[in-house]
GROMACS .gro file of C-alpha atoms in nm:
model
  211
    1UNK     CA    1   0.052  10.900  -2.054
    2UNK     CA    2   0.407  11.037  -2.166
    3UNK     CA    3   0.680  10.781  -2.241
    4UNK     CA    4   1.054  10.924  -2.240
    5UNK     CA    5   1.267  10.851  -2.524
    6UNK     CA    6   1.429  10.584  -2.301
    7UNK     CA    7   1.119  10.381  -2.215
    8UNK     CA    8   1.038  10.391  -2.590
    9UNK     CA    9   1.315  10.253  -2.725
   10UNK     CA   10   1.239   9.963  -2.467
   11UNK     CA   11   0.925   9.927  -2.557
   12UNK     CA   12   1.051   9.918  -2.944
   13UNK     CA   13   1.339   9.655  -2.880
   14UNK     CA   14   1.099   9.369  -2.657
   15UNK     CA   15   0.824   9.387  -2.958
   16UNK     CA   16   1.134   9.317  -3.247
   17UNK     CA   17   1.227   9.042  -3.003
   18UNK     CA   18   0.875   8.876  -2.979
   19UNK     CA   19   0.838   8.946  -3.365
   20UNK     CA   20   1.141   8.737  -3.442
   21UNK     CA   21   1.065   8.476  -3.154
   22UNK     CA   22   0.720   8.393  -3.343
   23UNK     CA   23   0.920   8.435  -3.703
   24UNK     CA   24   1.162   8.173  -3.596
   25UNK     CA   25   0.933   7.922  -3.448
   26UNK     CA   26   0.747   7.945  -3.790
   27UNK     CA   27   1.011   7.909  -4.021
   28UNK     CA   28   1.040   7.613  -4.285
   29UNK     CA   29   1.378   7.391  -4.378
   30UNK     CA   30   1.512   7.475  -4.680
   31UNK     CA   31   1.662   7.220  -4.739
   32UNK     CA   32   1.359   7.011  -4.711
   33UNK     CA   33   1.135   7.303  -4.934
   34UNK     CA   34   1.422   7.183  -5.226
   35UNK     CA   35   1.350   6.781  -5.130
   36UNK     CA   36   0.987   6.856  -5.190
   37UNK     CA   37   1.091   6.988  -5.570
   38UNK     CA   38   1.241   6.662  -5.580
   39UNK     CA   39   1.119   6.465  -5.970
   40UNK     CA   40   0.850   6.677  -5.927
   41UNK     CA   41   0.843   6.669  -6.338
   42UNK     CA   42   0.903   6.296  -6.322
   43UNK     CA   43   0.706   6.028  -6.512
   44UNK     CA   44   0.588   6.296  -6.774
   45UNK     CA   45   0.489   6.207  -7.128
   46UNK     CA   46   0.630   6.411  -7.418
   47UNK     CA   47   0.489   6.753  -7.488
   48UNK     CA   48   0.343   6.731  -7.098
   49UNK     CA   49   0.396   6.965  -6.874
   50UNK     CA   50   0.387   7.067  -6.468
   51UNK     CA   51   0.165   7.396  -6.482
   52UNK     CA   52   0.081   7.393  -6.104
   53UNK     CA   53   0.161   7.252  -5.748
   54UNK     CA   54   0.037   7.231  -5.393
   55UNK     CA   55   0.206   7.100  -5.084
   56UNK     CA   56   0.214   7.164  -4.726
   57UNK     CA   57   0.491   7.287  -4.570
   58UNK     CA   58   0.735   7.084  -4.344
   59UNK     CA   59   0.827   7.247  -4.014
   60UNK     CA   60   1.193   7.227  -3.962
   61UNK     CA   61   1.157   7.021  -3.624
   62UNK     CA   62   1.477   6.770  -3.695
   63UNK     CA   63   1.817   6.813  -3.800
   64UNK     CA   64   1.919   6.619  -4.128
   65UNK     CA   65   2.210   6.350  -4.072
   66UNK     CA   66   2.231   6.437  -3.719
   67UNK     CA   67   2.302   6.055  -3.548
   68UNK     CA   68   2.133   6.015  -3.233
   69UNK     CA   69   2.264   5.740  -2.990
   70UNK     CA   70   2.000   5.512  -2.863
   71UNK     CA   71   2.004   5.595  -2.492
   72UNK     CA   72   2.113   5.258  -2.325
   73UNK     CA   73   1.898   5.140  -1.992
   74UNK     CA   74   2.181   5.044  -1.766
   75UNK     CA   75   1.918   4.839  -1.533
   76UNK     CA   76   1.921   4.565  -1.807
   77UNK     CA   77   2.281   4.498  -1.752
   78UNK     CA   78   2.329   4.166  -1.568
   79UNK     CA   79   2.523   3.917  -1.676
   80UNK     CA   80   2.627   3.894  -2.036
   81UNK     CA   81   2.410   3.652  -2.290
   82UNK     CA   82   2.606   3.342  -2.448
   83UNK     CA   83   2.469   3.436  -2.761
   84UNK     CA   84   2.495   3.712  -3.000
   85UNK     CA   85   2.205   3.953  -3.043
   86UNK     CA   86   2.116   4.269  -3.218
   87UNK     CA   87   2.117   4.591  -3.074
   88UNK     CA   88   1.965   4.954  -3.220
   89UNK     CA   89   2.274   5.181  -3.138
   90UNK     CA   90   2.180   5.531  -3.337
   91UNK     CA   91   1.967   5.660  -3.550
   92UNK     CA   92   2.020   5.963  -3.841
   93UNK     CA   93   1.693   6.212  -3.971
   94UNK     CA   94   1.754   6.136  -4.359
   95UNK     CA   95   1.544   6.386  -4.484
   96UNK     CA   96   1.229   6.376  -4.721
   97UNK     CA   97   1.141   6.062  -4.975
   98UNK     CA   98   0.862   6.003  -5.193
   99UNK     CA   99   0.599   5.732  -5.343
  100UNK     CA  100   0.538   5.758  -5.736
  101UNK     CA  101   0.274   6.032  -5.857
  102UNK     CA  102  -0.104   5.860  -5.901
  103UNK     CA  103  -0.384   5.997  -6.085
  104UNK     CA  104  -0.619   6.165  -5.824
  105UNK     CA  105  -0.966   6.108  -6.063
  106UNK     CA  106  -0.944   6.464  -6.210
  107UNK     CA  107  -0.901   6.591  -6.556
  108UNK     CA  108  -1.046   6.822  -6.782
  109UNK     CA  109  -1.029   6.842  -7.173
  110UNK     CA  110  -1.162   7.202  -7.199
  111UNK     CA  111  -0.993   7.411  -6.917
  112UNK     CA  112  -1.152   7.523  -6.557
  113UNK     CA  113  -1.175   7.374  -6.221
  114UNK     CA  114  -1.015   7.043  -6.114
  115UNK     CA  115  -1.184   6.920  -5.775
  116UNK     CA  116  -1.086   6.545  -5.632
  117UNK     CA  117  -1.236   6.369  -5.324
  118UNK     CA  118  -1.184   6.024  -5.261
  119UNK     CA  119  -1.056   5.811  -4.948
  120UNK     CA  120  -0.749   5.642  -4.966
  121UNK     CA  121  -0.504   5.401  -4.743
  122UNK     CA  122  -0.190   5.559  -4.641
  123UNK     CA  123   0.069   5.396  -4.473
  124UNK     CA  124   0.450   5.374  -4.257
  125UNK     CA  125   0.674   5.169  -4.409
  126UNK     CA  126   1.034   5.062  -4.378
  127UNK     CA  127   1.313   4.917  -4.591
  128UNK     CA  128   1.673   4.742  -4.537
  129UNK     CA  129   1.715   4.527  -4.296
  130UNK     CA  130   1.552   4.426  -4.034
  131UNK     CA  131   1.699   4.270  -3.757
  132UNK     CA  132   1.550   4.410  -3.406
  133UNK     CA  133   1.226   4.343  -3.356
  134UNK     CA  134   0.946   4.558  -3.496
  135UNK     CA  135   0.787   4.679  -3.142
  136UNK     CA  136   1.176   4.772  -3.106
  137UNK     CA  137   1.171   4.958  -3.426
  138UNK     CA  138   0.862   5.162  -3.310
  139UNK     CA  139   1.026   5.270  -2.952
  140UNK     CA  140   1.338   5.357  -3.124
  141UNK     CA  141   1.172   5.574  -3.372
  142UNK     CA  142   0.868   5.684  -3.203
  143UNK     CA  143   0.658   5.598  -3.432
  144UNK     CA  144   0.451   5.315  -3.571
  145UNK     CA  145   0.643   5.163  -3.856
  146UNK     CA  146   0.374   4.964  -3.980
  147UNK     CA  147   0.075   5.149  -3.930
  148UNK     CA  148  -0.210   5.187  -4.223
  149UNK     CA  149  -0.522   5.412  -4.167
  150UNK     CA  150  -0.730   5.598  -4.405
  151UNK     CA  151  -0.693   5.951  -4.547
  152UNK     CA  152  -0.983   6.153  -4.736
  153UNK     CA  153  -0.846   6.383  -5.040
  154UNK     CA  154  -1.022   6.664  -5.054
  155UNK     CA  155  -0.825   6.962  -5.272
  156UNK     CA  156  -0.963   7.180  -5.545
  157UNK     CA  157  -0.735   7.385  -5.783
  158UNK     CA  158  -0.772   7.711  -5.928
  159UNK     CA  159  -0.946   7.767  -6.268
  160UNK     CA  160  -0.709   7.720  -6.619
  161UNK     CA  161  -0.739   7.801  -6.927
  162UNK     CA  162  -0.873   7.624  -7.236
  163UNK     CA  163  -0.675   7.292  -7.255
  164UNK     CA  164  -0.642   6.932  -7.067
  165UNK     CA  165  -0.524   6.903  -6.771
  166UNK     CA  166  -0.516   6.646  -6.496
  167UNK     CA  167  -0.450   6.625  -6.117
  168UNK     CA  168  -0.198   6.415  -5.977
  169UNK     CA  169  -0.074   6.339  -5.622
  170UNK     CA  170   0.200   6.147  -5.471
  171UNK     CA  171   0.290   6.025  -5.118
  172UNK     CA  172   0.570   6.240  -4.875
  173UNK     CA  173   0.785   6.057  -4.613
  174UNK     CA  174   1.024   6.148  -4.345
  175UNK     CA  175   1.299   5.927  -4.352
  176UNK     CA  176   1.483   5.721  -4.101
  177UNK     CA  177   1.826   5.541  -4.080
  178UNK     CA  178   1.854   5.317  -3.798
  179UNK     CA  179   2.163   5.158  -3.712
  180UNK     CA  180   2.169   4.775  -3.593
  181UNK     CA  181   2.454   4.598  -3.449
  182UNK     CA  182   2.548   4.229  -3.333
  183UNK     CA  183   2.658   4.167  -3.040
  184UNK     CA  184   2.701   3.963  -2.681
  185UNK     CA  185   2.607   4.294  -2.495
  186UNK     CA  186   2.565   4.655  -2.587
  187UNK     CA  187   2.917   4.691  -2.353
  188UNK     CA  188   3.083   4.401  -2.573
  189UNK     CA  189   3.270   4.430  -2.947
  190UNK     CA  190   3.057   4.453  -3.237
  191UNK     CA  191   3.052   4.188  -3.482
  192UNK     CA  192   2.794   4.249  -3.718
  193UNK     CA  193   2.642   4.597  -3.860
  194UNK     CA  194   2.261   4.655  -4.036
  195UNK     CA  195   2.081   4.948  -4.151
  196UNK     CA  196   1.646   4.972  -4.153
  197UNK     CA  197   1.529   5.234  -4.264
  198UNK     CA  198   1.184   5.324  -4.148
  199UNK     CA  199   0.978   5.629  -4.318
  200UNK     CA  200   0.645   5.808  -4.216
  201UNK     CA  201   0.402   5.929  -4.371
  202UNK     CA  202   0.372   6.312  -4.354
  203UNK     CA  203   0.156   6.453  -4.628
  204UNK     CA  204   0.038   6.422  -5.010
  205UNK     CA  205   0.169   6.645  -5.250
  206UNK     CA  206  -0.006   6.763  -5.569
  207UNK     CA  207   0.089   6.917  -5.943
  208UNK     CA  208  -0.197   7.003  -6.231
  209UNK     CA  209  -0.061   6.831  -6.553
  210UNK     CA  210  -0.136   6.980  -6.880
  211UNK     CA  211  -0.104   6.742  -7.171
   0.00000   0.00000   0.00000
């Protein structure tokens, strides 16, 4: 079947559309590639040094410091409390933060292979203050703030030279501002302000130490 020059240009121009329809929905924050850098030579000895890393890559799926309004349900407006209570009113995507880096039960005093695989608790958390209640914290967030479950480790590295070397990890979070205020209504003045900051869990993140 012949194609003129017309219909092949067409045909040229919707493939370079799809190809940078599936690039896009692929690509990875930069921003958060340079959090995940972040102390990554932290809590070294002298004369030790990073000689290797793994980590998984973040999708870019939220925009950092972006504050999102808590949508208000305008059914639960009635008539207004007597007291003073506390309201979420926003919350802001802070970006990436980590747990200290942990031995993984690897090392090697002669070069090679190191391979760890071992089951450990990881873990939501949250810090600030909290003044909403914790269900409230979860809806807000859409996620479970306080929820623990168990993770197998399971990563082998590639083979080094002669020397020691060990295998670390450490925990990766997405973090969370939430915004809290006091007040008689959500309509009414604010008279009090609080920040909780919840994080998830997302991934671990390793580095080969040689020391």
């Amino acid at each position: 079947m012949k194609f003129s020059s017309k219909s092949l240009l067409l045909i040229m121009s919707l493939v370079l559309m799809l190809s940078l329809a599936s690039f896009n929905n692929n690509k990875v924050s930069a921003n958060e590639n340079e959090q995940l850098s972040e102390d990554l030579y932290s809590d070294l000895a002298e004369g030790e040094e990073v000689v290797d890393t793994f980590t998984e890559l973040v999708l870019e799926d939220e925009e950092m410091d972006n504050e999102i309004f808590v949508d208000e349900d305008s059914s639960s407006f009635g008539i207004l409390e007597r007291r003073k209570q506390w309201f979420a009113t926003s919350t802001t995507y802070m970006g990436l933060s980590y747990g200290s880096w942990r031995y993984a039960g690897a090392s090697t005093l002669s070069g090679g292979t190191l391979s760890a695989s071992h089951t450990s608790t990881v873990a939501n958390r949250y810090s600030g203050t909290l003044k909403i209640p914790v269900k409230k914290l979860d809806t807000v967030v859409g996620f479970d703030v306080t929820l623990t479950t168990s993770k197998t480790v399971g990563y082998s590295t590639k083979s080094y030279p002669k020397g020691k070397y060990r295998l670390e990890y450490r925990h990766v979070y997405k973090k969370y501002k939430v915004k809290q205020e006091q007040k008689y209504d959500r309509r009414t003045k604010t008279y009090d302000t609080k920040y909780v900051y919840p994080q998830k869990w997302v991934e671990r993140q390793y580095r080969v130490v040689k020391f």
